[in-house]
Coordinates of C-alpha atoms and ligand atoms in Angstrom, one line a residue:
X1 CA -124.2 -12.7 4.2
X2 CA -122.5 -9.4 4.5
X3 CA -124.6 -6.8 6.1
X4 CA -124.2 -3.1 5.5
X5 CA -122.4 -1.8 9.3
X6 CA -124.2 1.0 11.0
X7 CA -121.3 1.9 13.1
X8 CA -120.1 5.3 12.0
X9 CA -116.7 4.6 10.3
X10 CA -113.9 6.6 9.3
X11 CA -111.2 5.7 6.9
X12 CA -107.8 7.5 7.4
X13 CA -105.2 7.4 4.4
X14 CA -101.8 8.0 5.0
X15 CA -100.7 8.1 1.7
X16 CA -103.6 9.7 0.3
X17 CA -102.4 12.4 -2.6
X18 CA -100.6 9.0 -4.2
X19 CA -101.6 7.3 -7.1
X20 CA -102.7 4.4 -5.6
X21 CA -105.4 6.5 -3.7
X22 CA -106.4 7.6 -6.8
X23 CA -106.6 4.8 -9.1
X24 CA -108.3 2.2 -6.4
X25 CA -108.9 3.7 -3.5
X26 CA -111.0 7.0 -3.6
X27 CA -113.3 4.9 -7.3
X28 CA -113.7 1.7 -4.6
X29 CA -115.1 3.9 -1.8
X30 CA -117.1 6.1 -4.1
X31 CA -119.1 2.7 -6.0
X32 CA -119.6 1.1 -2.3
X33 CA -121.4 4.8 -1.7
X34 CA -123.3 4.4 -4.7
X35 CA -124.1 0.6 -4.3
X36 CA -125.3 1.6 -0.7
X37 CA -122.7 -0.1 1.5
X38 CA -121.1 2.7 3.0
X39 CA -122.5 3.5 6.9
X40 CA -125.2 6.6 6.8
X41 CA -122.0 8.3 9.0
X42 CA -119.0 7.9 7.4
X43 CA -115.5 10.3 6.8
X44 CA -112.8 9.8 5.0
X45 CA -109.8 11.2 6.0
X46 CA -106.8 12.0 4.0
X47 CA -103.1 12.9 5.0
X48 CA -99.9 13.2 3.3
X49 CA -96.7 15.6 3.4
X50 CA -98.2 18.0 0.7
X51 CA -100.2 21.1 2.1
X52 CA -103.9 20.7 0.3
X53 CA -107.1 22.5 1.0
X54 CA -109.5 20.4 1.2
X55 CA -110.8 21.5 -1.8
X56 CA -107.7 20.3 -3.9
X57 CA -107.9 17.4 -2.3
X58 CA -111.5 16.6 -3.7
X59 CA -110.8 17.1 -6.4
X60 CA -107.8 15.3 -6.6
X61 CA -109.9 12.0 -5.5
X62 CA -112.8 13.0 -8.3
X63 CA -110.0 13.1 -11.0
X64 CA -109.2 9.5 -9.6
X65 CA -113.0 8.3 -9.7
X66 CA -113.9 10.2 -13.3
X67 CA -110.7 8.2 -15.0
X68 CA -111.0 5.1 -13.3
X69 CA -114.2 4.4 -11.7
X70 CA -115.8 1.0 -13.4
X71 CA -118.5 3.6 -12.9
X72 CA -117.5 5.9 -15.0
X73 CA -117.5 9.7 -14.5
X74 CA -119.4 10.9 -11.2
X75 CA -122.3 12.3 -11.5
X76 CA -122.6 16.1 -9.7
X77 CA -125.5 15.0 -7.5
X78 CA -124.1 11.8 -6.0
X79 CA -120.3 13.5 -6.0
X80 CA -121.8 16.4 -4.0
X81 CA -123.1 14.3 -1.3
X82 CA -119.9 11.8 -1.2
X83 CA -117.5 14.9 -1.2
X84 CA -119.5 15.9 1.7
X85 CA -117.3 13.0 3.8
X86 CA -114.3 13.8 2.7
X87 CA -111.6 15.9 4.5
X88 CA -107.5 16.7 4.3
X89 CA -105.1 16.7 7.1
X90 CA -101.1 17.3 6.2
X91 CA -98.8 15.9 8.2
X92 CA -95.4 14.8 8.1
X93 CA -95.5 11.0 8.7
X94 CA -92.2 10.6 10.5
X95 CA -92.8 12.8 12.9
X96 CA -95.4 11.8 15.7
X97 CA -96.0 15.3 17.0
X98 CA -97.4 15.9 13.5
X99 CA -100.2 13.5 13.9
X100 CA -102.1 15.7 16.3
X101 CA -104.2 17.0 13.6
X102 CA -105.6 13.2 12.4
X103 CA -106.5 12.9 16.3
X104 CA -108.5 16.2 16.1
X105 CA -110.2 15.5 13.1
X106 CA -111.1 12.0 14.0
X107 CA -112.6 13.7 18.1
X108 CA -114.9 16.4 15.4
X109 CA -116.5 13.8 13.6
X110 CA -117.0 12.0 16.6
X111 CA -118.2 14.9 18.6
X112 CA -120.5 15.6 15.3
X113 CA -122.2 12.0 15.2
X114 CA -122.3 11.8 19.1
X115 CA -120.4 8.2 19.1
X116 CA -117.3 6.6 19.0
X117 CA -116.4 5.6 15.7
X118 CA -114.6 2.3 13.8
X119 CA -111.5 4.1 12.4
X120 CA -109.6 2.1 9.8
X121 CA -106.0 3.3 9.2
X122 CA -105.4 2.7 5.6
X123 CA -101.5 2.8 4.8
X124 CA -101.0 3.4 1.4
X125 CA -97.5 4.5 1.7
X126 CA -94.2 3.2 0.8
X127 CA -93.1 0.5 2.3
X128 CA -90.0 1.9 4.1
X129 CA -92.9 4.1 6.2
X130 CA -94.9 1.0 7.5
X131 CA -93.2 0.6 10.7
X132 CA -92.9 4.6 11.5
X133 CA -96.7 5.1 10.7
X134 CA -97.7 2.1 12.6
X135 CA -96.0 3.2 15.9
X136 CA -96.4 7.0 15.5
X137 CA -100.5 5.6 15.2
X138 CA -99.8 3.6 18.9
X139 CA -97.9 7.0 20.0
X140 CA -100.6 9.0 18.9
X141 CA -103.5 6.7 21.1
X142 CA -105.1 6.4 17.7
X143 CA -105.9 2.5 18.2
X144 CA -106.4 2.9 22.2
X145 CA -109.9 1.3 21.7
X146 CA -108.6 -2.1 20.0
X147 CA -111.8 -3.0 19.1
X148 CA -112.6 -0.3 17.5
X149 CA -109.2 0.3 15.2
X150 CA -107.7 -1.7 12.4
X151 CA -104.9 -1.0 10.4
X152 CA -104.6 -1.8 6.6
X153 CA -100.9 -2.6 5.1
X154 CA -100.5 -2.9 1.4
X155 CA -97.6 -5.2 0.0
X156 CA -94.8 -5.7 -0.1
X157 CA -94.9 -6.7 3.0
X158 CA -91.2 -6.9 3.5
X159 CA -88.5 -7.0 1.3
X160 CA -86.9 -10.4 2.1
X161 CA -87.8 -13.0 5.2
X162 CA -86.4 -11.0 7.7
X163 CA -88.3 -7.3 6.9
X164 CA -91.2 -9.3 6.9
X165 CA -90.6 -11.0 10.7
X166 CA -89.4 -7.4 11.8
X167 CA -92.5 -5.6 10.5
X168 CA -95.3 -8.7 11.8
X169 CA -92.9 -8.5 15.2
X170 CA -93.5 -4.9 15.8
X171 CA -97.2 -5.0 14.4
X172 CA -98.0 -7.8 16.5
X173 CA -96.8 -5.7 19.7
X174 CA -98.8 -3.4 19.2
X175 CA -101.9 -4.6 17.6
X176 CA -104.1 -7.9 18.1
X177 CA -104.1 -9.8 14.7
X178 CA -107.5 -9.7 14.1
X179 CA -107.2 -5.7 13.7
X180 CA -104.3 -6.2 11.3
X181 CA -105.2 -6.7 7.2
X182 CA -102.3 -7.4 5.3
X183 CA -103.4 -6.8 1.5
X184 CA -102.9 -8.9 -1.4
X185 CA -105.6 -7.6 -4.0
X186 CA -105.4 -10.7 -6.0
X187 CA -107.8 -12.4 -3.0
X188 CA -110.5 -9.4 -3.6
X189 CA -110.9 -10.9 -7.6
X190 CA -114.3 -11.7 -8.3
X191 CA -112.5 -14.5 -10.5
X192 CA -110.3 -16.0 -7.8
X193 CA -112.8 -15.9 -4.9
X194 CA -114.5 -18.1 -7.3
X195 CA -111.6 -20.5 -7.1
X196 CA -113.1 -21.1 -3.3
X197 CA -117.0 -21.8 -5.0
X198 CA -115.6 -23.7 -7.8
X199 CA -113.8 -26.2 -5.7
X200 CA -115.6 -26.6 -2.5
X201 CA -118.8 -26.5 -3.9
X202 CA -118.9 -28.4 -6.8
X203 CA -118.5 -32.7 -5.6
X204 CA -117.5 -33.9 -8.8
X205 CA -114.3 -32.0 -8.9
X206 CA -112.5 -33.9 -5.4
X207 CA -112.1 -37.2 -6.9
X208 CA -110.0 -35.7 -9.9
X209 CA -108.5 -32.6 -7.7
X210 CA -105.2 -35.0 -6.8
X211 CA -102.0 -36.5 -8.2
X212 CA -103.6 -39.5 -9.6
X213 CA -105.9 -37.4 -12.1
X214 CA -103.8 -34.2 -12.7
X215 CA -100.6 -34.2 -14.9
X216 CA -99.8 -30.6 -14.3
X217 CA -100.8 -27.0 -13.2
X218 CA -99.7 -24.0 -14.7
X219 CA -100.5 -20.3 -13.6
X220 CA -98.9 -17.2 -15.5
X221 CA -99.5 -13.8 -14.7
X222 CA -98.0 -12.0 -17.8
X223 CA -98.0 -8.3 -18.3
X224 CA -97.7 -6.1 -21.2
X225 CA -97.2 -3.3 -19.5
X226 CA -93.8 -1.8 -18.5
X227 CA -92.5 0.2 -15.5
X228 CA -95.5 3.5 -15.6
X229 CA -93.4 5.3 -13.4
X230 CA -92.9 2.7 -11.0
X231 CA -89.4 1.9 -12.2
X232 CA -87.5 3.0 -8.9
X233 CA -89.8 0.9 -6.4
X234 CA -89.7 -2.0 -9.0
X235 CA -85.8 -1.9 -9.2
X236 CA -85.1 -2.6 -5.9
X237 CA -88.0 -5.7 -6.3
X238 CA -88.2 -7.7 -9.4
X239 CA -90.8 -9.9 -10.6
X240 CA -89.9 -12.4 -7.7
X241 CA -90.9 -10.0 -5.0
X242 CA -93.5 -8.0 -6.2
X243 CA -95.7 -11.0 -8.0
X244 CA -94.4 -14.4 -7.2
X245 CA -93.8 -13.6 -3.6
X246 CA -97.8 -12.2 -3.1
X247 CA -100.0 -13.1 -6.1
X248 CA -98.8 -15.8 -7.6
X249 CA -98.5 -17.8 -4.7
X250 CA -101.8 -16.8 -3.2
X251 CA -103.5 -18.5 -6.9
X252 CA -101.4 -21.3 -6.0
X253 CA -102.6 -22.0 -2.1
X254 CA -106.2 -22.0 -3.6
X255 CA -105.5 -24.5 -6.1
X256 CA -103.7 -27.3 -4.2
X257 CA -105.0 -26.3 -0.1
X258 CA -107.3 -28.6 1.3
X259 CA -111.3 -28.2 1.9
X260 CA -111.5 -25.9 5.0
X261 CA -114.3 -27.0 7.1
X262 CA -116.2 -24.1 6.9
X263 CA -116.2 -20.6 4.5
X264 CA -117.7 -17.7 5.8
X265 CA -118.3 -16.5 9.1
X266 CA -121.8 -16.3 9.7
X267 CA -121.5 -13.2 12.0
X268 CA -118.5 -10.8 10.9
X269 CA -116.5 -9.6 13.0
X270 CA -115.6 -13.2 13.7
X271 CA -112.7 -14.7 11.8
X272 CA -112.8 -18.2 13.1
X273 CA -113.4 -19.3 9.3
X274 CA -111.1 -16.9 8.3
X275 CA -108.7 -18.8 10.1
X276 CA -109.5 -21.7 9.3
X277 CA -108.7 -20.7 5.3
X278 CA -105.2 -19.1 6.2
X279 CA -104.7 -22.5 8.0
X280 CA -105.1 -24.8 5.0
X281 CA -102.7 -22.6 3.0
X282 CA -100.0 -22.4 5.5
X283 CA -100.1 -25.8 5.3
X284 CA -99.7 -25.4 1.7
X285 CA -96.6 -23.1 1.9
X286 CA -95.4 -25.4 4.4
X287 CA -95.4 -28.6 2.4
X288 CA -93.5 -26.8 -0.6
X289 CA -90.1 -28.4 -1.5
X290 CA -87.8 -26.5 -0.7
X291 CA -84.9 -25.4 -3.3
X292 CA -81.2 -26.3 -3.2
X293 CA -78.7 -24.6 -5.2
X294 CA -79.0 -27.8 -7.8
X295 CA -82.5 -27.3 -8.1
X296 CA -82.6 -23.3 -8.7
X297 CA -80.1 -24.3 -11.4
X298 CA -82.6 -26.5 -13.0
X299 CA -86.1 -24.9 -12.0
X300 CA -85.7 -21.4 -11.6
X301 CA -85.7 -18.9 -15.3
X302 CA -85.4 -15.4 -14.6
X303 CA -85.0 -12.8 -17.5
X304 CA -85.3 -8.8 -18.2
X305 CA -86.6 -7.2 -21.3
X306 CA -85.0 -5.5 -24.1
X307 CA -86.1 -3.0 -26.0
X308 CA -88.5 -3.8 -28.8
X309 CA -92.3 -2.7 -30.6
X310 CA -95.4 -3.5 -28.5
X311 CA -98.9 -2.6 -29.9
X312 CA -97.0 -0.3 -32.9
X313 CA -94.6 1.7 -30.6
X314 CA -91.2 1.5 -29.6
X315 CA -90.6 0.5 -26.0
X316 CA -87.5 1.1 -24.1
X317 CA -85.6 -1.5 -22.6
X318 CA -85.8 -1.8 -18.6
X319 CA -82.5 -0.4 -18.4
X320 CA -83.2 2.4 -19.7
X321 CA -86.6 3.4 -18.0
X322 CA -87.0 6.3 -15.5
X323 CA -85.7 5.4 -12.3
X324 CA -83.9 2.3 -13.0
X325 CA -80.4 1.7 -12.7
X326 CA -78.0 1.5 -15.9
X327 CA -76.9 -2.4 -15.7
X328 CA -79.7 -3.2 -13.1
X329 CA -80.2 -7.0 -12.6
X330 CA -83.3 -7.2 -11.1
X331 CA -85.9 -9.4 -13.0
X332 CA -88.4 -8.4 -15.2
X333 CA -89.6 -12.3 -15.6
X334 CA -89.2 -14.8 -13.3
X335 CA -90.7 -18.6 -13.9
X336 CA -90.6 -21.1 -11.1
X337 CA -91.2 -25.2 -11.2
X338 CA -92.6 -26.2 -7.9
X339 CA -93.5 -29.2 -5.9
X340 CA -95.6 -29.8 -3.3
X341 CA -94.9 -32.9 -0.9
X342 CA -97.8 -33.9 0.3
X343 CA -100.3 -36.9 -0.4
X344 CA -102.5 -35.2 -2.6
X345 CA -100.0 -33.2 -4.8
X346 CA -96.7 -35.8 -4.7
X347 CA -95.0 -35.7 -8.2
X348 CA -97.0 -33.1 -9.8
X349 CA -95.2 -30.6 -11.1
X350 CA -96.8 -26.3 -10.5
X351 CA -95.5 -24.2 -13.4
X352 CA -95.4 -20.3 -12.5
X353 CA -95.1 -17.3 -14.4
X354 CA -95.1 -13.7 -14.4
X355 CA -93.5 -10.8 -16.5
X356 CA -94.1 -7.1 -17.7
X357 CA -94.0 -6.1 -21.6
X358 CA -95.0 -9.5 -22.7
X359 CA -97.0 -10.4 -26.1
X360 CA -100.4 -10.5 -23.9
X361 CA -102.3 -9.3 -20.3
X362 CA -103.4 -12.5 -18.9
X363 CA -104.1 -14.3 -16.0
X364 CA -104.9 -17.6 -16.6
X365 CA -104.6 -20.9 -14.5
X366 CA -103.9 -24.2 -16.2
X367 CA -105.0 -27.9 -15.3
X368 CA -104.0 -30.4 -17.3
X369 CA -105.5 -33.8 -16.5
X370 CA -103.6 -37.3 -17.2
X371 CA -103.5 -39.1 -20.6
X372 CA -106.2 -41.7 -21.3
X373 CA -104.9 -45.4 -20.2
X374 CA -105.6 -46.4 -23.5
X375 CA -106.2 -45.0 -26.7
X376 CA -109.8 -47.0 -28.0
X377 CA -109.5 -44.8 -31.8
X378 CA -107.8 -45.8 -34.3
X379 CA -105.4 -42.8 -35.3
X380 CA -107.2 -41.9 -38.2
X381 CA -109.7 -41.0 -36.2
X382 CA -107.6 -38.1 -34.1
X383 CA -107.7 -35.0 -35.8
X384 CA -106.7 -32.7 -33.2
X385 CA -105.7 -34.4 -29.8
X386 CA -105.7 -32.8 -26.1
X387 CA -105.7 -34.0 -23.0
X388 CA -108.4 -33.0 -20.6
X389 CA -107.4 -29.5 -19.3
X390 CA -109.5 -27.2 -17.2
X391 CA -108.6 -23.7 -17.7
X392 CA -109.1 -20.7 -15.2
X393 CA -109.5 -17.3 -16.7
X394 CA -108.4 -14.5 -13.8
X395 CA -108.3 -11.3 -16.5
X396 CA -109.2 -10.0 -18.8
X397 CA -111.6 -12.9 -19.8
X398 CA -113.3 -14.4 -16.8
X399 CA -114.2 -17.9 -17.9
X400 CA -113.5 -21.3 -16.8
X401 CA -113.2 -24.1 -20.0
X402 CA -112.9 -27.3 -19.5
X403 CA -111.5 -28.9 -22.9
X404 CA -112.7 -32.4 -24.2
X405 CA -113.0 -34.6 -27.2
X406 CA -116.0 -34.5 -28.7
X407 CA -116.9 -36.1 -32.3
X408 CA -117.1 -34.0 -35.4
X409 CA -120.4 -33.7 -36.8
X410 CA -120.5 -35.8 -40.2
X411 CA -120.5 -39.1 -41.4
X412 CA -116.7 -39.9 -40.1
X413 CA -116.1 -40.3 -36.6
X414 CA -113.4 -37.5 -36.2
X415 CA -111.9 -36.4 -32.9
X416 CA -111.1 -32.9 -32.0
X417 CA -111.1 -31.3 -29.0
X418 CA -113.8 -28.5 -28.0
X419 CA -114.6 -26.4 -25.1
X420 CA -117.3 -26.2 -22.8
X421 CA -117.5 -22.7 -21.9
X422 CA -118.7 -20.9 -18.1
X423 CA -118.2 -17.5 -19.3
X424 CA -119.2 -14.4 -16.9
X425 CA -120.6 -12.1 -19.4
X426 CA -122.8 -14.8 -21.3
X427 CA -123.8 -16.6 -17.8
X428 CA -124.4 -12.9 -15.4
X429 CA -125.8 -9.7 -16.2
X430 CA -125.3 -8.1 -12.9
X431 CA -121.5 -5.9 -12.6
X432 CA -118.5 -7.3 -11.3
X433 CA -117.2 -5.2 -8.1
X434 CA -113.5 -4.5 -8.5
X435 CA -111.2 -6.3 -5.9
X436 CA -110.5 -3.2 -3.9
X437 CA -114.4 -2.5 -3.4
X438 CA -114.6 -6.1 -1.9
X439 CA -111.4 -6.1 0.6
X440 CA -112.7 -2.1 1.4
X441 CA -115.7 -3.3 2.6
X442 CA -114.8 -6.8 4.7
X443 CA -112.2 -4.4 6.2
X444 CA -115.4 -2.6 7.2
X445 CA -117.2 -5.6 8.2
X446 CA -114.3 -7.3 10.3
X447 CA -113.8 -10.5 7.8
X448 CA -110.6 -11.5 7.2
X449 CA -110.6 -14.6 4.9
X450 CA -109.2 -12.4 2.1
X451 CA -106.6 -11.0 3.6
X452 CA -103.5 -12.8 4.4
X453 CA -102.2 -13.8 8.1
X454 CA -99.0 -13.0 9.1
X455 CA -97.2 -16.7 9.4
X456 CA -98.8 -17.0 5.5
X457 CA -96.5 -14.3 4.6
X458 CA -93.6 -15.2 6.0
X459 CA -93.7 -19.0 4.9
X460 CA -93.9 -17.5 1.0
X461 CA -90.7 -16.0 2.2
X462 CA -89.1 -18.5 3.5
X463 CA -89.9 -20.8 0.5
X464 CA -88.1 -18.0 -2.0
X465 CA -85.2 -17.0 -0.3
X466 CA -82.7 -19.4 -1.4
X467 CA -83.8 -18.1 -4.7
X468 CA -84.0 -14.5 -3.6
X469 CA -80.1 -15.3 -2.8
X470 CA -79.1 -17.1 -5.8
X471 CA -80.2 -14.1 -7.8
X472 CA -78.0 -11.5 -5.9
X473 CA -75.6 -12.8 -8.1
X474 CA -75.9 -10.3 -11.6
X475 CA -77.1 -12.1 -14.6
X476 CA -74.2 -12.0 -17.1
X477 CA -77.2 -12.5 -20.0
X478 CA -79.1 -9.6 -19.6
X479 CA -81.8 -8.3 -21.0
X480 CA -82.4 -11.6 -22.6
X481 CA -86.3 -10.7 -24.0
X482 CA -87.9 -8.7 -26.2
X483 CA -90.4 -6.7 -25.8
X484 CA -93.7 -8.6 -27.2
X485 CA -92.8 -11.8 -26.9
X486 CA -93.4 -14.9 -24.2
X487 CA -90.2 -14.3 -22.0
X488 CA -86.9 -15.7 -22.2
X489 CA -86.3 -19.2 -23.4
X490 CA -85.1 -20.7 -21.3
X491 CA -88.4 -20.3 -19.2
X492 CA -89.7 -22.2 -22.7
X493 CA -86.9 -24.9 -22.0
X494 CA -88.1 -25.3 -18.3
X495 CA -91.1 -26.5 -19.5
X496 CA -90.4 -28.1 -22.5
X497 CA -88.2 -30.1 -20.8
X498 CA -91.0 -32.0 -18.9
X499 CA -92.5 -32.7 -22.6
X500 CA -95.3 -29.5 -21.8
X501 CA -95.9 -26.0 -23.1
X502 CA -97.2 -22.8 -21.4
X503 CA -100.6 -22.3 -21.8
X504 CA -102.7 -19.1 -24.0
X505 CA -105.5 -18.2 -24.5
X506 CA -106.1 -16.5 -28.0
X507 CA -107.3 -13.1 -27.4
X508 CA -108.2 -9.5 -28.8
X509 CA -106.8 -11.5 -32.1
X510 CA -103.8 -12.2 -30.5
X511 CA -102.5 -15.9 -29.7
Ligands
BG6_601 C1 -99.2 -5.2 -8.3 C2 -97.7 -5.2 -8.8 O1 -99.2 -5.8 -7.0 O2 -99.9 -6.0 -9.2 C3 -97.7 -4.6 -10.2 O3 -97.0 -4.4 -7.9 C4 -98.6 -5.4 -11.1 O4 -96.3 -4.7 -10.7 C5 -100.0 -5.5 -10.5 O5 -98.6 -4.7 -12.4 C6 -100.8 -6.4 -11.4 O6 -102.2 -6.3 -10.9 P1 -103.4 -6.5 -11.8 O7 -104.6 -6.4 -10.9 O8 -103.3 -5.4 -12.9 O9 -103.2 -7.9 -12.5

């Protein structure tokens, strides 16, 4: 079980006056404060180029917590004793000499509590300053005492196979890789850590979890949303990078890795079982097929929106958002058919997803189970007809359904199919921590199964590049969606063409 740590910790975010300090960061630490998991000594400690008081700089982080805390607005008692932790140190990040200041803050507190403290460097940066930060940190002595120092990188973690080997090379140099938590916040989920629960502890789900049972697996991460300022980051990404690459692929290793022989570490820090998780998805990532230009012709859609109405207003096309460039190619939809060769998964096809300014938000994995080997009904009998299909809802429902035929109530016997129904907010009452409160606090702890390991990163890599490649090539067809619908079709045909259709779940009355 995780314990709360009574080692005085300090959290120091480079980074810290962005917005993703703000949105996640500062309303994560605050609710682990209020929940009681923070350490009695605790500091968090915030840099960046801009020259803030600390004042301003507490207020920046309340602004954060009052808008997006699942908490809601702070109250003045609790904020007054939380604010108490907080402090703000400028300094220019590229230059080492300018990271004298952290070291002095970090030697007060320490000098204050009497004892060394954990310090946690939180890099919430763009990606182009990983490396910098991470050596000016070593220059600095700031991780002398290994055990005592982790560092915290947020994706992307590279921009292609070989950024990726270059930034684990010079981490790996410089740090052991227990201290090292490479972030990918669709792990810290309540809904996906249940993935782990649902299939390794439930023993009626093995027999059927293989290619003799299971037709098909879906998983679509669609977005209405559009760029929200993020439109220079995203241009130089695309859908392939920033969701396929990291999220998407994560939801796949937990649906088709194999039982690891044992989940949590009984005594964090000790990642053993952590290891043993990133192991069995490797393995995963290595068993993918790999694609040749034939079968990115056949098996890869990629597409960009157009402008069009979401929700009542007029959107703008990618082209034409804030920091994107006029005729940019970069993908704002990307769908993928996978294999995996290996005995369990031979044959069965993984359908993947993911777009922004789509008709719906949704996260939802797909299992569709085989046919029946033989229809008993006579079809008179078949109103409505699906095959067994076990559906995962990530966001914003959090459900599994497992659909079945069941008879209609009346003097006929009538088919249709119906759901039964594990819904989070009929089935729990207690609140559902958000993903960055979880990986904040096993950062804290020392456990690493959420996070992922450096070879897992660079075999998702390596399985997209030949894509990543193909795609360098501009699309002649963009944008080729509109705003508010599915995607382009060809990502329909990509499926349709195997005789299936992508999954939705009908939702705030939209289907
Ligand atoms: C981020 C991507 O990692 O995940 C964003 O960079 C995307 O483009 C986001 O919108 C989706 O996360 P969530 O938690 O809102 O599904």
């Amino acid at each position: 079980m995780k314990e709360i740590k009574s080692q005085p910790t300090i959290f120091v975010i480079y980074g810290a006056t962005g917005d993703l300090c703000r949105r996640k960061l500062a309303p994560a630490l605050y609710n682990l404060f209020l929940d009681g998991w923070m350490p009695d000594k605790f500091s968090i400690i915030g840099t960046g180029r801009n020259a803030l008081t600390n004042e301003e700089f507490k207020n920046k982080l309340l602004e954060g917590i009052n808008q997006f805390s699942r908490n809601g607005k702070a109250s003045d008692d609790k904020w007054k004793i939380f604010s108490e932790h907080i402090f703000y140190e400028a300094a220019d990040l590229n230059n080492s000499d300018s990271y004298q200041g952290i070291c002095n803050q970090i030697a007060l507190r320490e000098k204050e509590w009497n004892e060394k403290a954990y310090v946690i460097h939180y890099l919430a940066v763009a990606p182009t300053l990983f490396p910098v930060i991470a050596t000016n940190i070593v220059k600095n002595k700031l991780i002398e005492q290994k055990e005592n120092a982790r560092i915290v990188i947020e994706k992307p973690f590279g921009h292609d196979l070989e950024s990726a080997k270059a930034l684990n090379k010079l981490l790996n140099e410089n740090y052991n890789e227990e201290q090292i938590y490479r972030i990918d916040h669709y792990l810290g989920k309540e809904t996906v850590q249940n993935l782990l629960a649902f299939r390794f502890a439930n023993a009626i789900l093995e027999p059927l979890w293989n290619r003799n049972y299971i037709q098909h697996v879906q998983i679509s991460v669609t977005e209405e949303l559009g760029m929200e300022g993020r439109g220079e980051y995203y241009d130089s990404s695309g859908a392939m990078r920033d969701m396929i690459q990291n999220h998407l692929l994560q939801l796949l290793c937990l649906i088709a890795m194999e039982p690891p022989n044992n989940f949590i570490a009984m005594e964090p820090p000790n990642n053993f079982n952590a290891a043993e998780i990133h192991s069995r998805k490797v393995d995963v990532l290595h068993a993918m097929r790999k694609f040749t230009p034939e079968e990115i012709r056949n098996s890869v859609v990629r597409g960009q929106y157009a402008k069009g109405w979401l929700q009542g207003k007029e959107v703008p096309a990618y082209r034409e958002e804030k920091g994107v460039k006029p005729g940019s190619s970069t993908e704002t939809f990307a769908a993928v058919k996978f294999f995996i060769d290996n005995w369990r998964w031979q044959g069965v096809p993984f359908y993947v997803r993911t777009g922004k300014r789509l008709h719906q938000s949704s996260s939802l994995i797909s299992i569709q189970f085989k046919d029946l080997p033989h229809f008993v009904f006579p079809p008179e009998a078949i109103e409505s007809w699906q095959q067994n299909r076990l559906i995962i809802s990530i966001q914003p429902e959090m459900s599994i359904r497992l659909q079945v035929q069941g008879k209609r109530p009346g003097l006929n016997m009538l088919l249709n199919t119906v759901d039964m129904v594990f819904d989070y907010k009929t089935t729990y009452s207690s609140y559902t921590p958000e993903a960055y409160e979880t990986l904040l606090l096993d950062v804290m702890i020392g456990d690493q199964t959420l996070f992922m390991r450096g070879d897992q990163v660079e075999a998702a890599w390596e399985l997209l590049m030949p894509i990543i490649h193909a795609w360098m090539k501009p699309s002649l067809s963009f944008p080729n969606y509109s705003a508010d619908s599915w995607g382009p079709e060809l990502a329909e045909a990509l499926i349709a063409a195997d005789g299936f259709h992508w999954f939705t779940l009908p939702m705030n009355g939209k289907n």
